[in-house]
Structures are given as C-alpha cells and as structure tokens.
PDB file of C-alpha atoms in Angstrom:
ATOM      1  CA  UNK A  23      10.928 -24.782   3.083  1.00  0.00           C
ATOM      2  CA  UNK A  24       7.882 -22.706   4.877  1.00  0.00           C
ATOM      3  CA  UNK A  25       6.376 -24.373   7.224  1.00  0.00           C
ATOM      4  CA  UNK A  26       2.935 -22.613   7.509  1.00  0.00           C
ATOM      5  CA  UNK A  27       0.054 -23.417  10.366  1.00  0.00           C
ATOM      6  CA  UNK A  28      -2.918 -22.648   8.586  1.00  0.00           C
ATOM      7  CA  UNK A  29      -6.069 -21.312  10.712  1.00  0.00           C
ATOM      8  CA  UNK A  30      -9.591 -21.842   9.207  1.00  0.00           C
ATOM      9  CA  UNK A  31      -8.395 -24.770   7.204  1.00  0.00           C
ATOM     10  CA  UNK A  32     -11.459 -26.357   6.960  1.00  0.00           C
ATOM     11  CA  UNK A  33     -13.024 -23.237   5.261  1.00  0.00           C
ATOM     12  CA  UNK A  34     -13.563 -22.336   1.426  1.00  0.00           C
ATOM     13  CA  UNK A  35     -10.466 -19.970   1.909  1.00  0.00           C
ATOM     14  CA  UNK A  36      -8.418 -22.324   3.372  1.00  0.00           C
ATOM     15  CA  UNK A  37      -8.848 -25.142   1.336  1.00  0.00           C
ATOM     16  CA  UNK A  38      -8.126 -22.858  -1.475  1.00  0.00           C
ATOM     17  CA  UNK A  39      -5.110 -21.920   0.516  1.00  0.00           C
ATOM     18  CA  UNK A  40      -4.081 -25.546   1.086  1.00  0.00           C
ATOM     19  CA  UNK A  41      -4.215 -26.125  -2.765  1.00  0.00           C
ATOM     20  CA  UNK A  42      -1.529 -23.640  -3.148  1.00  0.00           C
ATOM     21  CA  UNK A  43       0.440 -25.205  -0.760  1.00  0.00           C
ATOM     22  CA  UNK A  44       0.195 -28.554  -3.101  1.00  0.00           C
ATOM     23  CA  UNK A  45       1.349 -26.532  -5.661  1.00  0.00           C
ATOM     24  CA  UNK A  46       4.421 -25.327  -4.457  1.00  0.00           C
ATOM     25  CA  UNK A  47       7.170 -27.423  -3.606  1.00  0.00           C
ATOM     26  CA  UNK A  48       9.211 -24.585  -1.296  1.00  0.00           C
ATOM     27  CA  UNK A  49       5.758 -24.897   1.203  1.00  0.00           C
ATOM     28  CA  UNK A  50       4.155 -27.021   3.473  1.00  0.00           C
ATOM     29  CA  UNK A  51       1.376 -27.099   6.107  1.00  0.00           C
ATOM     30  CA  UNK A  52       2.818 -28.665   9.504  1.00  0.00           C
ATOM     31  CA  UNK A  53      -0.321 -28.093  11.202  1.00  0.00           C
ATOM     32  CA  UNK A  54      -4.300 -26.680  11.056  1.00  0.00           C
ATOM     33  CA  UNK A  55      -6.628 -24.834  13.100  1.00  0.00           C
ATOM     34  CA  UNK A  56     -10.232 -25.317  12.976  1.00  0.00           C
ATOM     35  CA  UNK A  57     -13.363 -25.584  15.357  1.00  0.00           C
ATOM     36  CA  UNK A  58     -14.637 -27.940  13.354  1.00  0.00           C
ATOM     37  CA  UNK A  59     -13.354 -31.775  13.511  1.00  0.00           C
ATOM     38  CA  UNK A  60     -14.558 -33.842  10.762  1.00  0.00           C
ATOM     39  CA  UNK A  61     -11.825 -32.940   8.253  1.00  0.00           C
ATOM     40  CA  UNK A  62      -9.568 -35.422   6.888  1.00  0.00           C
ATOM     41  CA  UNK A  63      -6.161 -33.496   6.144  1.00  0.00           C
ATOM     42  CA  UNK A  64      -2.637 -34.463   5.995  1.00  0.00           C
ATOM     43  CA  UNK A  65      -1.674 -32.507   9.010  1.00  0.00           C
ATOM     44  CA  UNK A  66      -3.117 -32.550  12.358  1.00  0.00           C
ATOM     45  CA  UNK A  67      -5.947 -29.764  12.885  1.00  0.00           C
ATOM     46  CA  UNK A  68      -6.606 -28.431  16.294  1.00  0.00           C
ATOM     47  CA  UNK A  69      -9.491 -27.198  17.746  1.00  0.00           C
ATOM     48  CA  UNK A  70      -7.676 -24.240  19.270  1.00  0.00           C
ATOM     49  CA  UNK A  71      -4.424 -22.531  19.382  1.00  0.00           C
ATOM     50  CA  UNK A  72      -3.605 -23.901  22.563  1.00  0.00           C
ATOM     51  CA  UNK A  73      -3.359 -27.188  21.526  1.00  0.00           C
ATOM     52  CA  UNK A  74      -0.605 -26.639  18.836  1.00  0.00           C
ATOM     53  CA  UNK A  75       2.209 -27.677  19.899  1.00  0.00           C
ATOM     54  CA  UNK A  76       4.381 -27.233  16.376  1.00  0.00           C
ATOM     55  CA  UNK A  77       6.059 -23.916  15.606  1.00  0.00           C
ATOM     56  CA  UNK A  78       6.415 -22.256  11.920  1.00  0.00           C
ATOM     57  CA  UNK A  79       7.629 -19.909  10.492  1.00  0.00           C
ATOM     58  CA  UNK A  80       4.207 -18.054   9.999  1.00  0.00           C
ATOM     59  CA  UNK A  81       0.486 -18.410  10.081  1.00  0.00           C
ATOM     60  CA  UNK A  82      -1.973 -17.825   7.841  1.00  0.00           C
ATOM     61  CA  UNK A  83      -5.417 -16.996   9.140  1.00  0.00           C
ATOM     62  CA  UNK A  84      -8.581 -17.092   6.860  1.00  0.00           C
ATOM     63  CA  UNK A  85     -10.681 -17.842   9.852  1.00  0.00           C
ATOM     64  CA  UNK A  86     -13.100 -15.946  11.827  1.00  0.00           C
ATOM     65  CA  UNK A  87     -12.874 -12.620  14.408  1.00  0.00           C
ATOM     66  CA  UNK A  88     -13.326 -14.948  17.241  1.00  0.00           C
ATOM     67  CA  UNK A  89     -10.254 -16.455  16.987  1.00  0.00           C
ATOM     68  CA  UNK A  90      -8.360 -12.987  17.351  1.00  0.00           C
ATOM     69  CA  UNK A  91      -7.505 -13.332  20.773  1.00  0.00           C
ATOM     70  CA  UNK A  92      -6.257 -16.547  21.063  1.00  0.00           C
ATOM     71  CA  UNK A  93      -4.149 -16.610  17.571  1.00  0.00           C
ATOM     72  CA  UNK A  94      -2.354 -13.394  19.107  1.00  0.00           C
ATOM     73  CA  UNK A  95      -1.561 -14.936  22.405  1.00  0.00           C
ATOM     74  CA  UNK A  96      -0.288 -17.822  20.090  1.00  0.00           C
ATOM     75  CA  UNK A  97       1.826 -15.343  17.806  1.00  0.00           C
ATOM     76  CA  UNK A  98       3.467 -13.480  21.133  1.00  0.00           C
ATOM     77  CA  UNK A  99       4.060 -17.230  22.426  1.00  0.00           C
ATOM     78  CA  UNK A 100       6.053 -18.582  19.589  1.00  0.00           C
ATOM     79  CA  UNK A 101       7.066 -15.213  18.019  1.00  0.00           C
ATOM     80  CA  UNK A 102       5.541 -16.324  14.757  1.00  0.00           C
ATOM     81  CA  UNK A 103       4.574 -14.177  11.909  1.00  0.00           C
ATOM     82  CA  UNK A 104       0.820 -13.532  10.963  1.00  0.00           C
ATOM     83  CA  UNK A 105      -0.703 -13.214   7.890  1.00  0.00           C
ATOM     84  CA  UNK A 106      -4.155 -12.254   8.885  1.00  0.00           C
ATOM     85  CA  UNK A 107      -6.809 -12.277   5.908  1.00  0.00           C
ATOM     86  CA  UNK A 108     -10.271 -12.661   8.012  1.00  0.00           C
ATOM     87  CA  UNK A 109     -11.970  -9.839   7.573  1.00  0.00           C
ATOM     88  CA  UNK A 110     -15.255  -8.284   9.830  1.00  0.00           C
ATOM     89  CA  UNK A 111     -12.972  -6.988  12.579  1.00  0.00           C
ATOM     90  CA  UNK A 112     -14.603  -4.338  14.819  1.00  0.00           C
ATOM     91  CA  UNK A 113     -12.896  -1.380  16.058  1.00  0.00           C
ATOM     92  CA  UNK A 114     -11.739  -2.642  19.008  1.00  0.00           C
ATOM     93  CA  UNK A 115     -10.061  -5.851  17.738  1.00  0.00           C
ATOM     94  CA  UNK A 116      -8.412  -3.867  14.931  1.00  0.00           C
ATOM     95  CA  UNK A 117      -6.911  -1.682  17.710  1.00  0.00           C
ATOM     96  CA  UNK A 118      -5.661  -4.987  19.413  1.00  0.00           C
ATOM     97  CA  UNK A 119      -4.227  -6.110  16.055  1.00  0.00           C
ATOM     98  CA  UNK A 120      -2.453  -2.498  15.967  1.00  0.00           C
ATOM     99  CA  UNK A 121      -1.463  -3.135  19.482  1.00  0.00           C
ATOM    100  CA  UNK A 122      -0.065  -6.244  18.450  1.00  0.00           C
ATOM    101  CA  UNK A 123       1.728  -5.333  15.880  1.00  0.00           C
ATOM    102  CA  UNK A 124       4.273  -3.561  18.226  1.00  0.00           C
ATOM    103  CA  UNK A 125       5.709  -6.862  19.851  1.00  0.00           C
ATOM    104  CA  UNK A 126       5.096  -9.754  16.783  1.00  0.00           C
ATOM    105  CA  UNK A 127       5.490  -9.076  12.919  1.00  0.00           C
ATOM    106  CA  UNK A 128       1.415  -8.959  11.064  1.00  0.00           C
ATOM    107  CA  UNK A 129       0.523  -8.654   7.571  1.00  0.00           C
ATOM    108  CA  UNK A 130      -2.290  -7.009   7.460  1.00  0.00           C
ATOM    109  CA  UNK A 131      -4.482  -6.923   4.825  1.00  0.00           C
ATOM    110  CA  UNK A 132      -8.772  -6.902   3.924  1.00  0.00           C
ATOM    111  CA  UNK A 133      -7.965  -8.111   0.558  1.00  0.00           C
ATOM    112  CA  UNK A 134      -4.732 -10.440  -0.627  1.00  0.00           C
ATOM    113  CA  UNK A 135      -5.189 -10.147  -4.599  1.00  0.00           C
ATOM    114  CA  UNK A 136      -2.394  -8.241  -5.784  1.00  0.00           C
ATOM    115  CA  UNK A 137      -5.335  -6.763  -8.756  1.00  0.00           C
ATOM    116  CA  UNK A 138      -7.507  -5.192  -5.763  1.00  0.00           C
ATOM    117  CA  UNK A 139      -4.230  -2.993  -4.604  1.00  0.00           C
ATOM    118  CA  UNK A 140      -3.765  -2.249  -8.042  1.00  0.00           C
ATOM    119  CA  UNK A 141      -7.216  -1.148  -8.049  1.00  0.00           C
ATOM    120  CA  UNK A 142      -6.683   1.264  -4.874  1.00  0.00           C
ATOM    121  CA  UNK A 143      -3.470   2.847  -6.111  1.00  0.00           C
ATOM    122  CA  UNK A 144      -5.574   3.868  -9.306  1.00  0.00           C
ATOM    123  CA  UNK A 145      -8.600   5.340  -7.186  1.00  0.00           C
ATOM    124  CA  UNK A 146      -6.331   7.027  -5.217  1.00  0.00           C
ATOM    125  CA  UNK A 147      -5.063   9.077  -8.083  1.00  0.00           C
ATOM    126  CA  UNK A 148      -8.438   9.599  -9.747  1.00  0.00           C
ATOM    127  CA  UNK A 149      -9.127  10.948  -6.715  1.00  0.00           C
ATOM    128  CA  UNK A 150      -6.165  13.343  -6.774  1.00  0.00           C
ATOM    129  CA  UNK A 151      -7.343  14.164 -10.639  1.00  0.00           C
ATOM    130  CA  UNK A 152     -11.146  14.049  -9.775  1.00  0.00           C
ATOM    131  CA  UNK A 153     -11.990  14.040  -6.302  1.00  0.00           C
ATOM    132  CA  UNK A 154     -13.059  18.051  -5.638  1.00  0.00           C
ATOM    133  CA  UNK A 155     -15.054  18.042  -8.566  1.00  0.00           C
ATOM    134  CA  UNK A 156     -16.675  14.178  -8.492  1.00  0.00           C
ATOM    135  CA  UNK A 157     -18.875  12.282  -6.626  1.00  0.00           C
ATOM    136  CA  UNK A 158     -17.491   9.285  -5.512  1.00  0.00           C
ATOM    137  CA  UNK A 159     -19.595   6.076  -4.793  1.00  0.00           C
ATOM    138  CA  UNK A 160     -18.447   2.046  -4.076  1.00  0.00           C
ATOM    139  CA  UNK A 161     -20.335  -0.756  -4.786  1.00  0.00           C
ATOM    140  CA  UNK A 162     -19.448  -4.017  -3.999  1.00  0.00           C
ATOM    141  CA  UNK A 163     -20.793  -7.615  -4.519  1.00  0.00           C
ATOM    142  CA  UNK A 164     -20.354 -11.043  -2.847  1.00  0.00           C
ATOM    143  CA  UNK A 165     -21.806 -14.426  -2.919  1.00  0.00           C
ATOM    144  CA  UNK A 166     -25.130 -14.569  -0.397  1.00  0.00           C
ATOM    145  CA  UNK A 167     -23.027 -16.252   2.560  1.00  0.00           C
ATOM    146  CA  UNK A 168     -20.769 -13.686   3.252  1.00  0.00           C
ATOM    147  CA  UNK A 169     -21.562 -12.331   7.192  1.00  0.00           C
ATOM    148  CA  UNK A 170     -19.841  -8.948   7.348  1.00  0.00           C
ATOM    149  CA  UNK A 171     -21.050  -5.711   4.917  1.00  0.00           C
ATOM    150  CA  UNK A 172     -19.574  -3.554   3.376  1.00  0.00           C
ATOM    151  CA  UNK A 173     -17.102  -5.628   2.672  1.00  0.00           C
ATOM    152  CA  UNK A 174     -13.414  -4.887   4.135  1.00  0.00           C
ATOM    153  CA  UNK A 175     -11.977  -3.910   0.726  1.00  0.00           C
ATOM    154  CA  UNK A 176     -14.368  -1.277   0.212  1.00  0.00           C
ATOM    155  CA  UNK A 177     -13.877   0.052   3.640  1.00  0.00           C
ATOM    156  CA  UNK A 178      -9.925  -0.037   2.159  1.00  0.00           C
ATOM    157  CA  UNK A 179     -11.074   1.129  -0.867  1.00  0.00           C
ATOM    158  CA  UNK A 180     -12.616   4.326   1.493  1.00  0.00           C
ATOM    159  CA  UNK A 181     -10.261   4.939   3.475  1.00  0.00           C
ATOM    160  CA  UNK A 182      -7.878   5.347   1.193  1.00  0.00           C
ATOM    161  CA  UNK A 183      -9.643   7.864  -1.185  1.00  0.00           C
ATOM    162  CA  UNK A 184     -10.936   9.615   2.624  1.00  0.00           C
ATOM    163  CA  UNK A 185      -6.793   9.647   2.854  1.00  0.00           C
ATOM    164  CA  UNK A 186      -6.033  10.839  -0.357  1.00  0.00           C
ATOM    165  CA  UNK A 187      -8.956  13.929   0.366  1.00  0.00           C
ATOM    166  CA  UNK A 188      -7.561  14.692   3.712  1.00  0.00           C
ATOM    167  CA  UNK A 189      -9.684  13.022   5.911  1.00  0.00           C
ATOM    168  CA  UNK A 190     -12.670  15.036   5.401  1.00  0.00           C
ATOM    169  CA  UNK A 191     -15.070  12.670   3.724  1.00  0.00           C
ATOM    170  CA  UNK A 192     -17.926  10.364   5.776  1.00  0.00           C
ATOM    171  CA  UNK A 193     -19.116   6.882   4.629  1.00  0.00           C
ATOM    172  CA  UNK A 194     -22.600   7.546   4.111  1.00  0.00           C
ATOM    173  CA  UNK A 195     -24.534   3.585   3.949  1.00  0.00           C
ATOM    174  CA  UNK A 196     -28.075   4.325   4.316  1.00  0.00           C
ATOM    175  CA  UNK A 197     -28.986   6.976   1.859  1.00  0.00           C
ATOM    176  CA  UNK A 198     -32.739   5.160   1.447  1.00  0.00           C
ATOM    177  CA  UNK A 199     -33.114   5.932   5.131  1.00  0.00           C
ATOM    178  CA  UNK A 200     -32.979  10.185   4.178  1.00  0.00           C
ATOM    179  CA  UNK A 201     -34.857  12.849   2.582  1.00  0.00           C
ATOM    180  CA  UNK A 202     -32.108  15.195   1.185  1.00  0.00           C
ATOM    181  CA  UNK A 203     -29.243  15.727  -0.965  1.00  0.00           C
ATOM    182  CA  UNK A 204     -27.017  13.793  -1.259  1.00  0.00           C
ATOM    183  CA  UNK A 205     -23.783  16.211   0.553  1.00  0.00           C
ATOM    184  CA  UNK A 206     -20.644  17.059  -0.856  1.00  0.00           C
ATOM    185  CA  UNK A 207     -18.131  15.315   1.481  1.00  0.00           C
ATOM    186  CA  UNK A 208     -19.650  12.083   1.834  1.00  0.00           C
ATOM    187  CA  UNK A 209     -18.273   8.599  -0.173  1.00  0.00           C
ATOM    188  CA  UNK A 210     -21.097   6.000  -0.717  1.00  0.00           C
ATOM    189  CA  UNK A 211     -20.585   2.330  -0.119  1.00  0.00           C
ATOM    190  CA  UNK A 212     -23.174   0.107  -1.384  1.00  0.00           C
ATOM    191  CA  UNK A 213     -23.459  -3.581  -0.774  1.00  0.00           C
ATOM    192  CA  UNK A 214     -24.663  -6.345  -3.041  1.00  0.00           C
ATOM    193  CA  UNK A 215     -25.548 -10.233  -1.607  1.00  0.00           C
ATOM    194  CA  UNK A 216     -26.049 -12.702  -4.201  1.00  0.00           C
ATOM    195  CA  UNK A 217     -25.464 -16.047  -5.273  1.00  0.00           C
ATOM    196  CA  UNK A 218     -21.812 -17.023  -5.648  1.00  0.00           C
ATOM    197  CA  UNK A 219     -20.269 -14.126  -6.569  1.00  0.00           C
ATOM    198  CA  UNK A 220     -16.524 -14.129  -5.647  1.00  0.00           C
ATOM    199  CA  UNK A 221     -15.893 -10.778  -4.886  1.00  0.00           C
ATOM    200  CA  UNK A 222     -16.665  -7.835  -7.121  1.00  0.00           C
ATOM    201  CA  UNK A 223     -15.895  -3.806  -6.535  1.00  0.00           C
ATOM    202  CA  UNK A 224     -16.554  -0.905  -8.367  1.00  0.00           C
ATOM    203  CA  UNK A 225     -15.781   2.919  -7.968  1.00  0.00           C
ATOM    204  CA  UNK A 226     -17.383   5.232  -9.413  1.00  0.00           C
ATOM    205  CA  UNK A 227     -16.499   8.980 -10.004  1.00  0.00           C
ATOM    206  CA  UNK A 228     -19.589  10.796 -11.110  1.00  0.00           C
ATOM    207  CA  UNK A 229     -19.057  13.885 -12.537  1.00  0.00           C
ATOM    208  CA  UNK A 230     -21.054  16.632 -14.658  1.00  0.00           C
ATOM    209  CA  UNK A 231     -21.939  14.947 -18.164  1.00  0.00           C
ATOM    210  CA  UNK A 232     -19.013  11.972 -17.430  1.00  0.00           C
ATOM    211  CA  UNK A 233     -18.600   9.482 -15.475  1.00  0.00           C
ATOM    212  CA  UNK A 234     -15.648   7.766 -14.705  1.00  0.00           C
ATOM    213  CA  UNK A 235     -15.452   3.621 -13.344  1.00  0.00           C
ATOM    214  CA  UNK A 236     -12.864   1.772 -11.591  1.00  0.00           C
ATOM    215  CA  UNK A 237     -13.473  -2.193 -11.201  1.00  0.00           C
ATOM    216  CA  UNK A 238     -11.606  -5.112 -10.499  1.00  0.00           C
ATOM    217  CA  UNK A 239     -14.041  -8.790 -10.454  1.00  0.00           C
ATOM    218  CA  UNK A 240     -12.706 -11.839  -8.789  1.00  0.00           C
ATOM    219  CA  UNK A 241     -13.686 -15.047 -10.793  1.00  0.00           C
ATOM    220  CA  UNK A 242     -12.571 -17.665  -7.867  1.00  0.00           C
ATOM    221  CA  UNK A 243     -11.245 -17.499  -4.554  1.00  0.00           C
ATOM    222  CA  UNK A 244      -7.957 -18.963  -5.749  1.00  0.00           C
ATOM    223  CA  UNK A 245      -6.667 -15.072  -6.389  1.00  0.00           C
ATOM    224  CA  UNK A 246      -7.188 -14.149  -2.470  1.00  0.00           C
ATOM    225  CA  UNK A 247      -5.296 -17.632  -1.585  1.00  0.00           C
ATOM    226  CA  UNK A 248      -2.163 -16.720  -3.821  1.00  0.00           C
ATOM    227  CA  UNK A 249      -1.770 -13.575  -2.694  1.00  0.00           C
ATOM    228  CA  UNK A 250      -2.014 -15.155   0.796  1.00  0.00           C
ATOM    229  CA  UNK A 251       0.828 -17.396   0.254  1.00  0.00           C
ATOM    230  CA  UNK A 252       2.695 -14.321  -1.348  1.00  0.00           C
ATOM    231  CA  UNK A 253       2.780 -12.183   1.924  1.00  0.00           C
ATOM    232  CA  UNK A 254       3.480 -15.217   4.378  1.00  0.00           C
ATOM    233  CA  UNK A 255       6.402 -15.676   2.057  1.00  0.00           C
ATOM    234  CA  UNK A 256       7.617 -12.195   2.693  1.00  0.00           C
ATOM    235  CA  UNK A 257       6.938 -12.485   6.330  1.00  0.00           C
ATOM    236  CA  UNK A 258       9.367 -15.172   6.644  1.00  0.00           C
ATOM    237  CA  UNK A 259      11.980 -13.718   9.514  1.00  0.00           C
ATOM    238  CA  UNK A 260      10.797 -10.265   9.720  1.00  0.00           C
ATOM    239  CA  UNK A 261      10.604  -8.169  12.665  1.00  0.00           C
ATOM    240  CA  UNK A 262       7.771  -6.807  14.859  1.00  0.00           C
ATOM    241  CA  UNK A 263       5.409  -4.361  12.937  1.00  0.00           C
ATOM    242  CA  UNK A 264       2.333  -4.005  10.593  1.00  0.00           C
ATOM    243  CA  UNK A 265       2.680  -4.811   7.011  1.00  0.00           C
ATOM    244  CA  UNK A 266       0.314  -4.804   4.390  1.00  0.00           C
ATOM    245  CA  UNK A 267       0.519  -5.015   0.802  1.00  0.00           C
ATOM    246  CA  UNK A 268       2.144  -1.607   0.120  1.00  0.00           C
ATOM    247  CA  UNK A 269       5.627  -2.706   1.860  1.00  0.00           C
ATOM    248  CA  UNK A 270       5.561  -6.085   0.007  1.00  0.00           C
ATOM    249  CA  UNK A 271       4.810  -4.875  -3.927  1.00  0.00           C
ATOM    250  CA  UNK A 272       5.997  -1.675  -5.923  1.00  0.00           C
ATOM    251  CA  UNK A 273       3.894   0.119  -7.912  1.00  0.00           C
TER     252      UNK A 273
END
C-alpha cells in the first residue's frame, strides 16, 4: 500500500488527485495539507507541514510556490519522496528545488500527463528535422484562473527545443511591444486566458510555403492527476536526486 500525504488537497488538482486515490485499491491518503480549513476529508488536513505528524512514503504537491520552503524542510525531516506538480516557481526556488534534490529524492515535473512528454519528444525531433530552416512559435491556453504565464509546460516545451538547438535560442514574449523583425534565434511563447480551458499547447514550425503543428489538448484535469499518482508510484524507495518524466517512461 502507498501511503501518500497529499499537499493542496483542498484544490481542483488535488481533489482530482484524491479521486484517483479512490480508485485504486494499492493507495491511500494518510494525511492532507492545506491553508484552508473548511474541508471535510477522510484524513486529517493540516494547515502546515509542521503540524504533520504521519510519515509516507511520498508526497504529492499540487499546491502553491509558497509552500516550497516548508514542504522541503518536511521532505529532509522525514526523508520522504516528492512529487512536486505546482508550477510558477521563480528562479530562485527552482535552484532550491535543484539544491534539494541532492539530499531527498524529487520528481520533478511542469506537466504530469504522460501525452504532453509525448508531445516534447516529438518537437524535439522536428526540431532536429526543421529547426535551422523554421520558425518556431508556442501557444498555449488555460482556463481564466490560472496565476502564472506562460505556462510551465511551454517553458518545458522551450527549453527543450532551446536544448535540442544548442542553447542559442531566446524566448521572445512581447513581440506587440517592438517595431522589427521578428529575429532568427528567437522561440515565441504566446499565452491564452479563457474560460475553462484545461490546458491546451501548440507548436508551431513555420516554414516557407508549409507549416508544420504539434498539439496535445487536455479535456479535464483528471490526465495531470494520473500521471501524478504514476510518478509517486515510481518514487516509492528511491534515492536522493531529480527525476522527471524521462527516467520514469521509455519512448
């Protein structure tokens, strides 16, 4: 049995997380974290990390970037696994997650459906096939609640094809803002806010007279959840480092 302690359980993500956990028999949730106090679960939600006094094997955070610190001093505490799935990080916590990383095992990861890293192992070979003779652009679209833009799978989505191109492209996210062509090392990201769009992303190669698309659309939030339960399965018992998605599916 996995015994998972679940932070942002009171959120859309963790709900939808918690309904996998129904699902499957081999899981269960011995205990919640949330800021929030009016939910009615069948484990016992804390306010904060230092109030749990249960140990798991991992947790699964769908939470917010405030909570970094203190679900990391919880992690080194107990030793636990983290699957961490909030996204809007800023540079310096993702260095501290890095940092991390070196004395507790993290799965890290802007995106848990196992269709978006399908979706980046294909732009990363159009890119080998396209790249030096395409433009490349990524759009992306979300429901009109979501805080943090671009969204982190295009930034994956980026840096991956930037990999793939040897590190010499730039984001460019305010085109409207210049008078000028557009350059030839720069990747667009473009970000779409609307209604209750689940997740959407697009990549577009543009070349001359053809152009080619990559997409992959969401349809609930159930996908992200899966995937979620997926990876703290596979960080059951494993040893300090990062992980992301890469070390726990073959393509």
């Amino acid at each position: 049995m996995l015994r998972i302690i679940l932070s942002g359980c009171g959120g859309k993500m963790g709900r939808a997380v918690g309904a996998c956990v129904d699902a499957d028999e081999d899981c269960e949730i011995i205990a919640g974290v949330d800021k929030a106090d009016n939910f009615l679960f069948r484990f016992p939600v804390f306010s904060k990390f230092s109030d749990v006094k249960a140990k798991g094997d991992v947790i699964i955070d769908f939470s917010h970037p405030s909570v970094l610190n203190d679900l990391l001093d919880f992690a080194r505490q107990t030793g636990m696994p983290i699957v961490l799935a909030t996204t809007g990080f800023d540079e310096e916590q993702t260095k501290l997650i890095y940092a991390a990383s070196r004395e507790i095992p993290i799965f890290f990861s802007f995106n848990m459906s196992l269709g978006v890293n399908l979706l980046i192992h294909l732009a990363k070979k159009a890119t080998e096939l396209l790249g030096d003779t395409f433009d490349i652009e990524i759009v992306e679209k979300h429901h009109n609640q979501k805080l943090d833009a671009p969204s982190g799978t295009a930034i994956m989505l980026a840096n991956a094809i930037n990999e793939t191109l040897g590190n010499n492209m730039k984001f460019e996210y305010d085109r409207h803002s210049k008078r000028q062509k557009r350059s030839k090392n720069e990747i667009g990201i473009h970000s779409v806010r609307g209604g209750t769009i689940v997740g959407e992303h697009d990549v577009i190669f543009a070349g001359h007279d053809e152009v080619v698309t990559l997409s992959h659309s969401a349809a609930s939030k159930e996908v992200f959840a899966a995937g979620a339960l997926k990876a703290a399965k596979f960080m059951k018992g494993k040893p300090a480092g990062l992980y992301c998605m890469d070390d726990m599916i073959e393509l």
